[in-house]
Amino acid sequence: MGYLGLNDLIKRALEEDVGYGDITTYHLIPREQRARGLFVAKTPGIVAGIKVSRAVFNHIDTASEFEIIKRDGEEIQAGDVIAMVRGSARTLLTGERVALNFLQRLSGIATKTHRLVEMIASSHAQILDTRKTTPGLRVLEKYAVRIGGGRNHRYGLFDGAMIKDNHIRAVGSITKAVATLREKIPITVKIEVEVETLEQLREALEAQADIIMLDNMDVTMIKQAVQAAAGRAILEASGGINESNLVEVAGTGVDFISIGALTHSAPSLDISFDFGEANL
Amino acid sequence: MGYLGLNDLIKRALEEDVGYGDITTYHLIPREQRARGLFVAKTPGIVAGIKVSRAVFNHIDTASEFEIIKRDGEEIQAGDVIAMVRGSARTLLTGERVALNFLQRLSGIATKTHRLVEMIASSHAQILDTRKTTPGLRVLEKYAVRIGGGRNHRYGLFDGAMIKDNHIRAVGSITKAVATLREKIPITVKIEVEVETLEQLREALEAQADIIMLDNMDVTMIKQAVQAAAGRAILEASGGINESNLVEVAGTGVDFISIGALTHSAPSLDISFDFGEANL
Amino acid sequence: MGYLGLNDLIKRALEEDVGYGDITTYHLIPREQRARGLFVAKTPGIVAGIKVSRAVFNHIDTASEFEIIKRDGEEIQAGDVIAMVRGSARTLLTGERVALNFLQRLSGIATKTHRLVEMIASSHAQILDTRKTTPGLRVLEKYAVRIGGGRNHRYGLFDGAMIKDNHIRAVGSITKAVATLREKIPITVKIEVEVETLEQLREALEAQADIIMLDNMDVTMIKQAVQAAAGRAILEASGGINESNLVEVAGTGVDFISIGALTHSAPSLDISFDFGEANL
Amino acid sequence: MGYLGLNDLIKRALEEDVGYGDITTYHLIPREQRARGLFVAKTPGIVAGIKVSRAVFNHIDTASEFEIIKRDGEEIQAGDVIAMVRGSARTLLTGERVALNFLQRLSGIATKTHRLVEMIASSHAQILDTRKTTPGLRVLEKYAVRIGGGRNHRYGLFDGAMIKDNHIRAVGSITKAVATLREKIPITVKIEVEVETLEQLREALEAQADIIMLDNMDVTMIKQAVQAAAGRAILEASGGINESNLVEVAGTGVDFISIGALTHSAPSLDISFDFGEANL
Amino acid sequence: MGYLGLNDLIKRALEEDVGYGDITTYHLIPREQRARGLFVAKTPGIVAGIKVSRAVFNHIDTASEFEIIKRDGEEIQAGDVIAMVRGSARTLLTGERVALNFLQRLSGIATKTHRLVEMIASSHAQILDTRKTTPGLRVLEKYAVRIGGGRNHRYGLFDGAMIKDNHIRAVGSITKAVATLREKIPITVKIEVEVETLEQLREALEAQADIIMLDNMDVTMIKQAVQAAAGRAILEASGGINESNLVEVAGTGVDFISIGALTHSAPSLDISFDFGEANL
Amino acid sequence: MGYLGLNDLIKRALEEDVGYGDITTYHLIPREQRARGLFVAKTPGIVAGIKVSRAVFNHIDTASEFEIIKRDGEEIQAGDVIAMVRGSARTLLTGERVALNFLQRLSGIATKTHRLVEMIASSHAQILDTRKTTPGLRVLEKYAVRIGGGRNHRYGLFDGAMIKDNHIRAVGSITKAVATLREKIPITVKIEVEVETLEQLREALEAQADIIMLDNMDVTMIKQAVQAAAGRAILEASGGINESNLVEVAGTGVDFISIGALTHSAPSLDISFDFGEANL
């Protein structure tokens, strides 16, 4: 994923789980015993994070060999072998849980995202994530959204400006807020305005906001917004959208639909680790 | 929660979200503007992690004032105000998302745990968590389980020995595995054995294992295990247990029922942050 | 500056300078002796980073009192007192050098930026920084550029896409590169294309690049580019621009002029620390 | 350079620049594409820090191959190739800027130092650096000074005692300050006294200070100081010395001449990174 | 030892000793010079920590070759070669002191533990360590105790509950304290009660404490405690036990005897590092 | 002690001991209960590190109140109260062990140092420490040596040059080694040469080494060395010196006597923590 911080993340996850040592494995498994482990899907879904799992074993022992069988983004069925790791039996037993914790969470997010993306595949709209991610895992969770076919909104408060009602009130108007930011923030970053009414929408369009978030609007109003914007800004529908109304919202012609549940409430994908002898 | 590492966790979560600065708030909100924010429940549940949210704001600005209205463990209804924070408007806008991300996840876990605990309240059994937690958040997630009325299994690989089939195979027998560990691990830590058959159970009992995990047994077999153990070891039922069969499993007389979904698949509790003027 | 990481930066700077202790001050200055120090300008310029200096003393001793007399962005003349710190004499003597090292570097950048900004004040163009910053100090150096009246380009490789010739060659065309990124990167981030010819410029305009960097073009070609673009994209002139040709480049109508020397070659501003008795 | 902390420095520099990923390169350059890059001098100077650049690419990808052509300390002319790196095209594009930022700054310092060293090559005096370095980069900048032919003063407040007027005033006299330190500080570390008059010089000599700094003295007074000292202490001239008066100061017979501008105001050396296909 | 945090420990130890560089070795020993070093025992004892020493050299230079001749736990005599390291002469000279500091301290602990273990080899009792360890080195020091034949008590405040008089007083009774903890702490962790009288002992036995610490009891009372317990709980004698009364205490039939001096007052084992030419 | 890194040291020590929480205290002691604790000497000695103990409690809870009764360097008798801490009962119980571990070790070092210093009080010689310290605690242990009346040798490999036989062999001669370093190392740092014969001593004196270490010389040879040096260099006796021959060595007129056992083998001073009700 090109993310240099991954190593630190894995280090912390292992320290959390292993602490001063895996007291069961250390005292029972001979140092020289070798083994192999299979990551096996127990329900269908989309794989995401298999390289994170690989990095977990490599962090414990650089001599671990990890073979990826299903790459990130591939659909898997129950029973599919996703990857195989060979190495010291100690390493496999000590790293198994952390490797699964990453893989199951990320695959869960990719799977949920993919299901929503498929639902609106025939529309113009794209599924968008939010900042409602697990503290410490944002870069991975946003990656999993992409793997599932979704798009990323800003990573954090620094790589996208988002003018909300409180900002507007502090400055006086949408117009002034947009103008102020346009003179201050890095020139590579877009300005988004959150609007609740069509009047606000029109002001944001006048102010040449790059993106406009339609906050908690119903389908009728979103349609009107799309008409009013007429392509002059990117439109994002947000708030109260879930599997029950997603298709309808996508049908309005809006560009993006953001859904916090992609990351904050996706259930883990069920994946097991089948440990066995090295020569199996 | 008595957890000294909380500060580092919050620091990382804020660095992840704020990065080199909240470019919207910094340029639009005057430094001296003050505000107040309310954490408001949007669905019923159990609060957990409110002090983590408080710590988020205090990390940004030690002058923030945070009033806890619903303490961890309290039941809340939609519309209930859980807490109020007063301070610099910049601080509130910058910290809001991270504070919510912690609070919603932890309250989600407590809420799910509480629901399961209530389901089996009339039985002897207790709900138990697992190591299937979010990397980096284990101490908080296990705390949320306790707040929801559940019990904690070992924190990691270091504060409880768990003998699985691979360990048994490496050493030769349950008997030998238990005896080996009893001579090696810290004397304050218990030995648990994972068994799949009643025969293994009997060997584990003979070996005087402190805890025995009944792995993926059906209700009939769990009942037989309870009878066979006759109180000589703590019994934990594990594997494939969910809301549909939980009550039945609890009825077997088993001591603990462990459920990974408590932490790996609990949806976030829906909580909003209502930002307003300082004197509201 | 709203930068949460400042504390770590200062901690590292102090550890680097103080190591296991200021052996002169510790053994010669009584613990209870109090003092005051004045930051005094020795040449004219623009102040930047005064709060960083304040944070240095507060890091050593939270009881230090620091009075800012000239705020960031103010013009100062030789002899002007910029700030006064009162506190333990040990704290002042130990922190002085680190506080000055930050303040002089940042004020040097702001001063240089301000001079260039003034030179082209009557034009439409704005001065832009680059990623040619001191490793570890980027957030502070880009802040100093803003204080001097300049604008920030992207902070790093993550908050702005910049398509260079190597990227174009790998994908096949500017058109394809822009289209690919538009489907992949966070929607809040703009796409910039680096062009060397007017033909490339036209392709980038067709592809609807948000920003186009005119790489090492002479004034004549920049003028043609401005005409060709006709406001359809933001234009940035870059490469080989310095005080000798800056005004001419600004006269072309280009939107931004980026200058690496703002941060990589600005001389420190000369500021002294006058240490004296507490009651002076 | 034998500096174990280099890896952390590079890690921080890369995290600062790359953040959660190089979004342009990651999405446009195929993982398997290989490339080579040349570091080419654009103006004459002295190379310093080439191994730091090598370490940058190795930090991203240990499989990078880096060939040093001009070693640290070598003189280079415009057009000279300083080094070549081969590896993944992604690695080269992502690491280029950080590698250059280190190399240009350090080479700039070495170049400036070398010019001053050459100016006084026929004298007894040596050029000395100061603690006026960039926060976080001191070990590298002092290394660059050595590469340029200069000498290092103390690294920080811990590996050299420096008695200034404030220390003297607190203790009562130079004599007492030197005697106190001689009984307290590590026995491997020298004691330097900063003096402004010949009378103070004589007291410092009597007190057997190891080094005496002649603070802001004019050339006449420095000559008198050299005569008075007659080799009984190392003499360092400091304050207000630059290229215009350096030769004259060196002519006084003083041992060392310290110049803060070596590190705080040396312009970066102009070096480019020419990216090309792997088989060029 | 299966301890993932070892690398950080070694990094900090080297940073502490090497700082910004080994100025003697760096300037005098050619980069390419190779050497070999022997770790030689100067007094008899038990080796512990030899892999820590290996890791020290590998941290400086992964190309170091380290041959272990006496493994942890082996008895050594004066003159025995414990290990040999080959590699860059610089690496060996720079790492020697840190490698020895670890090895001598850990071997000292193992040696002292072994001596005490031997003294009571014919009894049922086992030697137990405490939390009286060197800050930062607990995991290593407890490992050394095991190597010497001793047993580990809890690692810290988290992997074993220990009810002391202050806890009892706060809750009201031993009975209530044990019952409270049994409902709260992780189910894998044992409950120990510290008692000073036989009456307290009986209450703790009634409460089914897992372990009971007999605090500062004399031999007669310990014997009575053993009789009273009759195997219903693990008994640990603690307080005022040293080489002069150890055998007598062991003779009482108590299960464990804890001795803080194992870790807080064991003298280092005398080991030298014989540096020589590479081909010796 | 003026050591900015103390906070990190304490943080690591507490994390090591407290981990994810003090499970006994947290569940048994009410949050609001207050208490006081006394540090009481159980044997005579010299206090060192009392501020470190204070910092431990302040790290857990800034509201802790710590009253120092015996300052570092004071002699204490069995029964003396060294300090009193008041605060939350939880804080006191959780921090007690770590506070004692620091205080007992440092006081042990100061006590041992003081005893040796007293033994040779009538001589010219001073007791010197070495780099044989506990990894991670050097700055504290060297501080304790000073508190006990001893002197510090170099802190690490960076603030003092020490030419040993291997360095000499690599360069060719003592003369050349000293001359090389004099041109390379920071000018504030002294050069020490380790010699084994009087011939080497004479070469080192000729080369104007600042300090000469007499390595493993007997008393007769040390006397000859003192005569030969005649004050031209500082002389340090080292190797095989302990309480049995210390006075004799000091009688030779040597300047310093270095003893590794000061730090690597000083037994902890016996100090207890008497916990009681807040109003006692």
PDB file of C-alpha atoms in Angstrom, chain D residues 64-146:
ATOM      1  CA  SER D  64      17.754  -0.416  -3.698  1.00  0.00           C
ATOM      2  CA  GLU D  65      21.265  -0.309  -5.090  1.00  0.00           C
ATOM      3  CA  PHE D  66      23.199   2.869  -4.541  1.00  0.00           C
ATOM      4  CA  GLU D  67      26.549   3.562  -6.119  1.00  0.00           C
ATOM      5  CA  ILE D  68      28.601   6.394  -4.668  1.00  0.00           C
ATOM      6  CA  ILE D  69      30.703   8.087  -7.342  1.00  0.00           C
ATOM      7  CA  LYS D  70      31.880  11.167  -5.489  1.00  0.00           C
ATOM      8  CA  ARG D  71      32.634  10.500  -1.839  1.00  0.00           C
ATOM      9  CA  ASP D  72      32.034  12.965   0.947  1.00  0.00           C
ATOM     10  CA  GLY D  73      34.713  15.635   0.850  1.00  0.00           C
ATOM     11  CA  GLU D  74      35.369  15.444  -2.865  1.00  0.00           C
ATOM     12  CA  GLU D  75      35.190  18.601  -4.944  1.00  0.00           C
ATOM     13  CA  ILE D  76      32.587  18.499  -7.671  1.00  0.00           C
ATOM     14  CA  GLN D  77      31.953  20.572 -10.749  1.00  0.00           C
ATOM     15  CA  ALA D  78      28.685  21.394 -12.458  1.00  0.00           C
ATOM     16  CA  GLY D  79      27.633  18.317 -14.409  1.00  0.00           C
ATOM     17  CA  ASP D  80      29.434  15.791 -12.240  1.00  0.00           C
ATOM     18  CA  VAL D  81      27.483  12.686 -11.377  1.00  0.00           C
ATOM     19  CA  ILE D  82      27.703  12.244  -7.613  1.00  0.00           C
ATOM     20  CA  ALA D  83      25.866   8.973  -7.240  1.00  0.00           C
ATOM     21  CA  MET D  84      23.521   6.583  -9.006  1.00  0.00           C
ATOM     22  CA  VAL D  85      20.643   4.659  -7.510  1.00  0.00           C
ATOM     23  CA  ARG D  86      18.880   1.728  -9.130  1.00  0.00           C
ATOM     24  CA  GLY D  87      15.714   0.092  -7.928  1.00  0.00           C
ATOM     25  CA  SER D  88      11.964   0.189  -8.068  1.00  0.00           C
ATOM     26  CA  ALA D  89      10.735   3.232  -9.937  1.00  0.00           C
ATOM     27  CA  ARG D  90       8.283   3.833  -7.130  1.00  0.00           C
ATOM     28  CA  THR D  91      11.045   3.878  -4.535  1.00  0.00           C
ATOM     29  CA  LEU D  92      13.122   6.327  -6.527  1.00  0.00           C
ATOM     30  CA  LEU D  93      10.267   8.731  -7.135  1.00  0.00           C
ATOM     31  CA  THR D  94       9.096   8.589  -3.545  1.00  0.00           C
ATOM     32  CA  GLY D  95      12.534   9.007  -1.984  1.00  0.00           C
ATOM     33  CA  GLU D  96      14.077  11.541  -4.353  1.00  0.00           C
ATOM     34  CA  ARG D  97      13.037  14.747  -2.589  1.00  0.00           C
ATOM     35  CA  VAL D  98      14.063  13.671   0.916  1.00  0.00           C
ATOM     36  CA  ALA D  99      17.381  12.346  -0.359  1.00  0.00           C
ATOM     37  CA  LEU D 100      18.044  15.661  -2.070  1.00  0.00           C
ATOM     38  CA  ASN D 101      16.945  17.746   0.890  1.00  0.00           C
ATOM     39  CA  PHE D 102      19.595  16.091   3.052  1.00  0.00           C
ATOM     40  CA  LEU D 103      22.307  16.055   0.415  1.00  0.00           C
ATOM     41  CA  GLN D 104      21.867  19.648  -0.710  1.00  0.00           C
ATOM     42  CA  ARG D 105      21.847  21.068   2.793  1.00  0.00           C
ATOM     43  CA  LEU D 106      24.866  19.117   3.980  1.00  0.00           C
ATOM     44  CA  SER D 107      26.816  19.776   0.800  1.00  0.00           C
ATOM     45  CA  GLY D 108      25.939  23.452   1.158  1.00  0.00           C
ATOM     46  CA  ILE D 109      27.479  23.513   4.617  1.00  0.00           C
ATOM     47  CA  ALA D 110      30.563  21.605   3.536  1.00  0.00           C
ATOM     48  CA  THR D 111      30.998  23.929   0.569  1.00  0.00           C
ATOM     49  CA  LYS D 112      30.759  27.078   2.621  1.00  0.00           C
ATOM     50  CA  THR D 113      33.077  25.672   5.292  1.00  0.00           C
ATOM     51  CA  HIS D 114      35.592  24.634   2.692  1.00  0.00           C
ATOM     52  CA  ARG D 115      35.643  28.097   1.153  1.00  0.00           C
ATOM     53  CA  LEU D 116      36.431  29.676   4.507  1.00  0.00           C
ATOM     54  CA  VAL D 117      38.991  27.027   5.366  1.00  0.00           C
ATOM     55  CA  GLU D 118      40.769  27.692   2.082  1.00  0.00           C
ATOM     56  CA  MET D 119      40.834  31.423   2.765  1.00  0.00           C
ATOM     57  CA  ILE D 120      42.945  30.925   5.867  1.00  0.00           C
ATOM     58  CA  ALA D 121      44.851  27.842   4.826  1.00  0.00           C
ATOM     59  CA  SER D 122      48.171  29.552   5.266  1.00  0.00           C
ATOM     60  CA  SER D 123      47.459  30.562   8.843  1.00  0.00           C
ATOM     61  CA  HIS D 124      47.615  28.596  12.062  1.00  0.00           C
ATOM     62  CA  ALA D 125      43.915  29.138  12.748  1.00  0.00           C
ATOM     63  CA  GLN D 126      41.160  26.612  12.188  1.00  0.00           C
ATOM     64  CA  ILE D 127      37.480  27.201  11.419  1.00  0.00           C
ATOM     65  CA  LEU D 128      35.122  26.090  14.188  1.00  0.00           C
ATOM     66  CA  ASP D 129      31.392  25.502  14.196  1.00  0.00           C
ATOM     67  CA  THR D 130      28.854  26.479  16.863  1.00  0.00           C
ATOM     68  CA  ARG D 131      25.576  25.267  18.380  1.00  0.00           C
ATOM     69  CA  LYS D 132      23.676  27.471  15.877  1.00  0.00           C
ATOM     70  CA  THR D 133      22.470  24.434  13.942  1.00  0.00           C
ATOM     71  CA  THR D 134      19.123  23.326  12.581  1.00  0.00           C
ATOM     72  CA  PRO D 135      17.060  21.693  15.343  1.00  0.00           C
ATOM     73  CA  GLY D 136      17.218  17.949  14.852  1.00  0.00           C
ATOM     74  CA  LEU D 137      20.106  17.924  12.391  1.00  0.00           C
ATOM     75  CA  ARG D 138      23.065  18.854  14.560  1.00  0.00           C
ATOM     76  CA  VAL D 139      24.976  15.626  14.217  1.00  0.00           C
ATOM     77  CA  LEU D 140      24.728  15.787  10.434  1.00  0.00           C
ATOM     78  CA  GLU D 141      25.534  19.471  10.178  1.00  0.00           C
ATOM     79  CA  LYS D 142      28.594  19.152  12.393  1.00  0.00           C
ATOM     80  CA  TYR D 143      29.677  16.223  10.280  1.00  0.00           C
ATOM     81  CA  ALA D 144      29.341  18.408   7.168  1.00  0.00           C
ATOM     82  CA  VAL D 145      31.539  21.031   8.794  1.00  0.00           C
ATOM     83  CA  ARG D 146      34.245  18.420   9.337  1.00  0.00           C
TER      84      ARG D 146
END
